[in-house]
């Protein structure tokens, strides 16, 4: 196997499913040894096992990214085996957290939902960067998963978009702080990624509305996001830092407009 990440060590959070699993698999396929971190042990193990089945190197790590001590320990465990972390993709997130209730209308929102969303989506990313920076060689790369919800309002979620927008400020802070060491930090902002689970969760009418919002006739897949993340983590993106890359098949690039006669 040879690729852009030969000899590199990568750490991907929320890698037990969805975007994180695809990014972990992509970085491994291009040569990285990957720490596959997730709150759910079964998910982390499944992603790591599938990487190993394809001849890659992966270590499953169970960790709650919102917990300072757990993050410190997870990073230390990876470093004990692989020596350092060259690439961080901070991707773990919650949306509509089942345990705490739903992230819906503000007036009926349980503050526990707001707090947990901020804890995982924002504090979690901060803790990952905090504990990874000391073990990242100069020239390393970080990508934080934001969302189109950071850039345009919606009427569905109260906390999620705010948490993902705050991440963009944090992305620029990290880029500013560590740029002199050649460490780059960028954010990706995907629209809803159409996984089979997402497709099942939406009605045909809702899917049609989503399609009408896109300029392109296709939705993004997790592999499309993985391609962008791998690019941003690679030396091909050596002059990109502090940026937000929207990946949404052209959802935010236009607005409804009617000609005035
Ligand atoms: P997407 O398709 O956008 O990637 P998912 O819900 O499939 O969304 O992925 C989010 C991942 O983040 C899940 O695997 C989930 O278990 C993980 N996750 C959620 N909360 C935490 C947390 N506190 N610590 C670590 N991982 C988490």
Tab-separated table of C-alpha atoms and ligand atoms in Angstrom:
chain	number	residue	atom	x	y	z
A	1	UNK	CA	0.000	0.000	0.000
A	2	UNK	CA	1.379	3.439	-0.797
A	3	UNK	CA	-0.267	6.806	-0.530
A	4	UNK	CA	-0.312	10.361	0.713
A	5	UNK	CA	-0.259	9.265	4.374
A	6	UNK	CA	2.468	6.620	4.293
A	7	UNK	CA	4.265	6.575	7.649
A	8	UNK	CA	1.764	9.023	9.192
A	9	UNK	CA	-0.372	8.532	12.300
A	10	UNK	CA	-3.962	9.783	12.123
A	11	UNK	CA	-6.621	10.107	14.796
A	12	UNK	CA	-10.285	10.290	13.796
A	13	UNK	CA	-13.087	10.869	16.313
A	14	UNK	CA	-16.648	9.722	15.850
A	15	UNK	CA	-15.073	7.088	13.633
A	16	UNK	CA	-17.495	4.356	14.640
A	17	UNK	CA	-19.982	5.341	11.938
A	18	UNK	CA	-20.863	7.732	9.147
A	19	UNK	CA	-18.403	10.399	8.045
A	20	UNK	CA	-15.793	9.498	10.673
A	21	UNK	CA	-15.733	5.824	9.670
A	22	UNK	CA	-15.311	6.759	5.994
A	23	UNK	CA	-12.513	9.224	6.801
A	24	UNK	CA	-10.677	6.701	8.977
A	25	UNK	CA	-10.937	4.128	6.183
A	26	UNK	CA	-9.709	6.630	3.570
A	27	UNK	CA	-6.691	7.783	5.610
A	28	UNK	CA	-5.800	4.126	6.304
A	29	UNK	CA	-6.189	3.188	2.635
A	30	UNK	CA	-3.707	5.959	1.818
A	31	UNK	CA	-1.156	4.604	4.267
A	32	UNK	CA	-1.890	6.090	7.704
A	33	UNK	CA	-1.921	4.143	10.974
A	34	UNK	CA	-5.299	5.226	12.329
A	35	UNK	CA	-6.650	5.692	15.836
A	36	UNK	CA	-10.373	4.990	15.489
A	37	UNK	CA	-12.009	6.811	18.381
A	38	UNK	CA	-15.675	6.638	19.335
A	39	UNK	CA	-17.905	6.695	22.377
A	40	UNK	CA	-19.358	3.405	21.166
A	41	UNK	CA	-16.793	0.623	21.550
A	42	UNK	CA	-18.605	-1.635	19.066
A	43	UNK	CA	-18.525	1.025	16.350
A	44	UNK	CA	-14.847	1.839	16.899
A	45	UNK	CA	-13.967	-1.847	16.835
A	46	UNK	CA	-15.981	-2.485	13.670
A	47	UNK	CA	-14.271	0.356	11.780
A	48	UNK	CA	-10.811	-0.736	12.996
A	49	UNK	CA	-11.530	-4.366	12.059
A	50	UNK	CA	-12.635	-3.401	8.563
A	51	UNK	CA	-9.456	-1.328	8.075
A	52	UNK	CA	-7.323	-4.267	9.203
A	53	UNK	CA	-9.263	-6.649	6.923
A	54	UNK	CA	-8.104	-4.478	4.010
A	55	UNK	CA	-4.460	-4.675	5.144
A	56	UNK	CA	-4.360	-1.352	6.998
A	57	UNK	CA	-3.300	-0.521	10.542
A	58	UNK	CA	-5.867	0.673	13.051
A	59	UNK	CA	-6.413	0.869	16.805
A	60	UNK	CA	-9.902	1.188	18.293
A	61	UNK	CA	-10.180	3.683	21.160
A	62	UNK	CA	-13.273	4.064	23.340
A	63	UNK	CA	-13.554	7.619	24.600
A	64	UNK	CA	-16.059	10.345	25.365
A	65	UNK	CA	-14.563	13.391	23.628
A	66	UNK	CA	-16.244	15.749	26.083
A	67	UNK	CA	-14.205	14.306	28.985
A	68	UNK	CA	-10.793	15.929	29.498
A	69	UNK	CA	-9.258	12.912	31.264
A	70	UNK	CA	-10.587	10.360	28.764
A	71	UNK	CA	-9.263	12.357	25.822
A	72	UNK	CA	-5.862	12.720	27.464
A	73	UNK	CA	-5.750	8.945	28.033
A	74	UNK	CA	-6.932	8.029	24.524
A	75	UNK	CA	-4.298	10.238	22.897
A	76	UNK	CA	-1.630	8.820	25.244
A	77	UNK	CA	-2.659	5.245	24.340
A	78	UNK	CA	-2.316	5.972	20.628
A	79	UNK	CA	1.023	7.707	21.139
A	80	UNK	CA	2.363	4.777	23.191
A	81	UNK	CA	1.810	2.521	20.173
A	82	UNK	CA	2.534	4.867	17.280
A	83	UNK	CA	4.713	7.631	18.746
A	84	UNK	CA	2.862	10.781	17.673
A	85	UNK	CA	-0.228	12.127	15.867
A	86	UNK	CA	0.382	13.739	12.451
A	87	UNK	CA	-3.262	14.138	11.451
A	88	UNK	CA	-6.359	14.853	13.563
A	89	UNK	CA	-9.886	14.716	12.242
A	90	UNK	CA	-12.189	15.861	15.033
A	91	UNK	CA	-15.591	14.693	13.911
A	92	UNK	CA	-17.548	13.250	16.869
A	93	UNK	CA	-20.841	15.023	17.292
A	94	UNK	CA	-24.371	14.709	18.544
A	95	UNK	CA	-27.524	15.903	16.863
A	96	UNK	CA	-30.859	15.405	18.601
A	97	UNK	CA	-29.240	13.450	21.408
A	98	UNK	CA	-31.726	10.710	22.346
A	99	UNK	CA	-30.717	10.465	26.001
A	100	UNK	CA	-31.167	14.173	26.652
A	101	UNK	CA	-34.147	14.798	24.393
A	102	UNK	CA	-34.489	16.545	21.071
A	103	UNK	CA	-32.754	19.670	19.803
A	104	UNK	CA	-35.887	21.372	18.520
A	105	UNK	CA	-37.894	24.538	19.243
A	106	UNK	CA	-36.106	26.919	21.595
A	107	UNK	CA	-39.148	27.617	23.739
A	108	UNK	CA	-39.507	23.977	24.743
A	109	UNK	CA	-35.800	23.115	24.652
A	110	UNK	CA	-34.407	21.273	27.665
A	111	UNK	CA	-31.180	23.058	28.621
A	112	UNK	CA	-29.564	19.630	29.070
A	113	UNK	CA	-29.843	19.170	25.297
A	114	UNK	CA	-28.160	22.515	24.652
A	115	UNK	CA	-25.404	21.715	27.164
A	116	UNK	CA	-24.710	18.204	25.853
A	117	UNK	CA	-24.627	19.450	22.250
A	118	UNK	CA	-22.043	22.084	23.207
A	119	UNK	CA	-20.095	19.610	25.349
A	120	UNK	CA	-19.653	17.047	22.594
A	121	UNK	CA	-19.562	19.199	19.470
A	122	UNK	CA	-17.521	22.146	20.763
A	123	UNK	CA	-15.742	21.209	23.988
A	124	UNK	CA	-14.977	17.771	22.470
A	125	UNK	CA	-13.166	19.339	19.502
A	126	UNK	CA	-11.299	21.712	21.814
A	127	UNK	CA	-10.140	18.817	24.026
A	128	UNK	CA	-9.009	16.775	21.025
A	129	UNK	CA	-6.899	19.676	19.761
A	130	UNK	CA	-5.638	20.510	23.276
A	131	UNK	CA	-4.289	17.002	23.830
A	132	UNK	CA	-3.118	16.351	20.273
A	133	UNK	CA	-1.123	19.547	19.672
A	134	UNK	CA	1.678	18.557	22.112
A	135	UNK	CA	2.196	15.223	20.315
A	136	UNK	CA	1.803	16.595	16.773
A	137	UNK	CA	5.047	17.197	14.876
A	138	UNK	CA	5.513	20.511	13.073
A	139	UNK	CA	3.746	20.313	9.719
A	140	UNK	CA	0.765	18.327	11.055
A	141	UNK	CA	-2.806	18.846	9.910
A	142	UNK	CA	-6.195	19.084	11.589
A	143	UNK	CA	-9.714	19.065	10.212
A	144	UNK	CA	-12.795	19.796	12.298
A	145	UNK	CA	-16.228	18.694	11.073
A	146	UNK	CA	-18.631	21.628	11.092
A	147	UNK	CA	-21.874	21.735	9.085
A	148	UNK	CA	-23.867	23.882	6.690
A	149	UNK	CA	-25.985	24.499	9.794
A	150	UNK	CA	-23.123	26.746	10.975
A	151	UNK	CA	-23.607	29.021	7.962
A	152	UNK	CA	-27.349	29.225	7.362
A	153	UNK	CA	-30.184	29.199	9.850
A	154	UNK	CA	-32.775	26.474	9.953
A	155	UNK	CA	-36.019	26.112	11.827
A	156	UNK	CA	-35.313	22.605	13.091
A	157	UNK	CA	-32.364	22.622	15.487
A	158	UNK	CA	-31.662	25.218	18.175
A	159	UNK	CA	-28.278	24.081	19.521
A	160	UNK	CA	-26.626	22.141	16.706
A	161	UNK	CA	-25.958	25.066	14.330
A	162	UNK	CA	-24.676	27.255	17.179
A	163	UNK	CA	-22.231	24.529	18.239
A	164	UNK	CA	-21.016	24.038	14.670
A	165	UNK	CA	-20.665	27.803	14.085
A	166	UNK	CA	-18.551	28.160	17.231
A	167	UNK	CA	-16.266	25.465	15.817
A	168	UNK	CA	-15.425	27.776	12.908
A	169	UNK	CA	-14.122	30.410	15.299
A	170	UNK	CA	-12.116	27.746	17.083
A	171	UNK	CA	-10.733	26.518	13.738
A	172	UNK	CA	-9.355	30.001	13.041
A	173	UNK	CA	-7.947	30.234	16.577
A	174	UNK	CA	-6.054	26.952	16.149
A	175	UNK	CA	-4.819	27.977	12.688
A	176	UNK	CA	-3.585	31.265	14.165
A	177	UNK	CA	-1.903	29.723	17.194
A	178	UNK	CA	-0.036	26.902	15.456
A	179	UNK	CA	0.553	28.223	11.948
A	180	UNK	CA	4.138	29.141	12.821
A	181	UNK	CA	4.766	25.431	13.465
A	182	UNK	CA	3.380	24.571	10.040
A	183	UNK	CA	0.312	23.022	11.664
A	184	UNK	CA	-2.789	23.667	9.577
A	185	UNK	CA	-6.378	23.602	10.815
A	186	UNK	CA	-9.413	23.731	8.533
A	187	UNK	CA	-13.117	22.975	8.859
A	188	UNK	CA	-15.411	21.052	6.537
A	189	UNK	CA	-19.073	21.997	6.438
A	190	UNK	CA	-21.121	19.187	4.907
A	191	UNK	CA	-24.837	19.284	4.167
A	192	UNK	CA	-26.896	16.278	5.208
A	193	UNK	CA	-24.963	13.289	3.952
A	194	UNK	CA	-27.221	10.715	2.400
A	195	UNK	CA	-26.478	7.447	4.158
A	196	UNK	CA	-28.973	4.576	3.879
A	197	UNK	CA	-30.054	5.428	7.472
A	198	UNK	CA	-30.647	9.095	6.579
A	199	UNK	CA	-32.597	8.049	3.503
A	200	UNK	CA	-34.815	5.772	5.585
A	201	UNK	CA	-35.392	8.537	8.156
A	202	UNK	CA	-36.739	11.012	5.569
A	203	UNK	CA	-40.070	10.766	3.764
A	204	UNK	CA	-40.092	10.862	-0.067
A	205	UNK	CA	-41.424	14.442	0.188
A	206	UNK	CA	-38.579	15.481	2.485
A	207	UNK	CA	-36.028	13.840	0.168
A	208	UNK	CA	-37.555	15.755	-2.769
A	209	UNK	CA	-37.252	19.061	-0.863
A	210	UNK	CA	-33.597	18.270	-0.085
A	211	UNK	CA	-32.947	17.557	-3.764
A	212	UNK	CA	-34.657	20.791	-4.840
A	213	UNK	CA	-32.204	22.709	-2.617
A	214	UNK	CA	-29.167	21.313	-4.472
A	215	UNK	CA	-27.688	22.739	-7.667
A	216	UNK	CA	-26.212	19.347	-8.540
A	217	UNK	CA	-28.400	16.320	-9.173
A	218	UNK	CA	-26.690	14.276	-6.449
A	219	UNK	CA	-26.238	14.406	-2.694
A	220	UNK	CA	-22.869	14.064	-0.945
A	221	UNK	CA	-21.881	10.653	0.315
A	222	UNK	CA	-19.593	9.954	3.260
A	223	UNK	CA	-16.885	9.068	0.729
A	224	UNK	CA	-17.193	12.519	-0.866
A	225	UNK	CA	-16.546	14.089	2.539
A	226	UNK	CA	-13.657	11.661	3.129
A	227	UNK	CA	-12.055	12.788	-0.163
A	228	UNK	CA	-12.185	16.413	0.985
A	229	UNK	CA	-10.866	15.608	4.476
A	230	UNK	CA	-7.991	13.546	3.036
A	231	UNK	CA	-7.113	16.386	0.663
A	232	UNK	CA	-7.099	18.927	3.517
A	233	UNK	CA	-4.901	16.654	5.641
A	234	UNK	CA	-2.455	16.054	2.795
A	235	UNK	CA	0.487	18.164	1.652
A	236	UNK	CA	-1.535	19.096	-1.447
A	237	UNK	CA	-3.380	21.527	0.856
A	238	UNK	CA	-0.164	22.934	2.371
A	239	UNK	CA	-1.259	26.552	1.847
A	240	UNK	CA	-4.782	26.102	3.230
A	241	UNK	CA	-5.412	26.948	6.863
A	242	UNK	CA	-8.160	28.587	8.884
A	243	UNK	CA	-10.636	27.873	6.067
A	244	UNK	CA	-14.142	26.463	5.961
A	245	UNK	CA	-14.793	24.212	2.993
A	246	UNK	CA	-18.505	23.762	2.274
A	247	UNK	CA	-19.386	20.416	0.712
A	248	UNK	CA	-23.100	20.449	-0.103
A	249	UNK	CA	-23.696	19.822	-3.837
A	250	UNK	CA	-24.460	23.527	-4.184
A	251	UNK	CA	-27.072	24.037	-1.461
A	252	UNK	CA	-25.760	27.274	0.043
A	253	UNK	CA	-24.416	28.762	-3.196
A	254	UNK	CA	-27.764	30.151	-4.334
A	255	UNK	CA	-31.067	31.512	-3.080
A	256	UNK	CA	-34.561	31.445	-4.516
A	257	UNK	CA	-35.015	34.471	-6.805
A	258	UNK	CA	-37.993	35.688	-8.824
A	259	UNK	CA	-37.681	38.064	-11.749
A	260	UNK	CA	-39.581	41.315	-11.207
A	261	UNK	CA	-41.392	42.294	-14.427
B	1	LIG	P1	-22.433	11.468	10.676
B	1	LIG	O1	-23.129	10.613	9.669
B	1	LIG	O2	-22.682	12.927	10.512
B	1	LIG	O3	-20.974	11.127	10.744
B	1	LIG	P2	-23.005	9.853	13.029
B	1	LIG	O4	-24.035	10.037	14.112
B	1	LIG	O5	-23.045	8.617	12.183
B	1	LIG	O6	-23.057	11.166	12.135
B	1	LIG	O7	-21.528	9.932	13.658
B	1	LIG	C1	-21.213	10.578	14.828
B	1	LIG	C2	-20.300	9.663	15.631
B	1	LIG	O8	-19.856	10.365	16.803
B	1	LIG	C3	-21.009	8.390	16.121
B	1	LIG	O9	-20.241	7.246	15.804
B	1	LIG	C4	-21.112	8.598	17.622
B	1	LIG	O10	-21.040	7.383	18.380
B	1	LIG	C5	-19.908	9.471	17.883
B	1	LIG	N1	-20.033	10.215	19.129
B	1	LIG	C6	-21.126	10.848	19.611
B	1	LIG	N2	-20.878	11.387	20.800
B	1	LIG	C7	-19.585	11.113	21.100
B	1	LIG	C8	-18.729	11.402	22.210
B	1	LIG	N3	-19.171	12.101	23.251
B	1	LIG	N4	-17.459	10.938	22.159
B	1	LIG	C9	-16.995	10.227	21.109
B	1	LIG	N5	-17.765	9.913	20.042
B	1	LIG	C10	-19.041	10.351	20.029
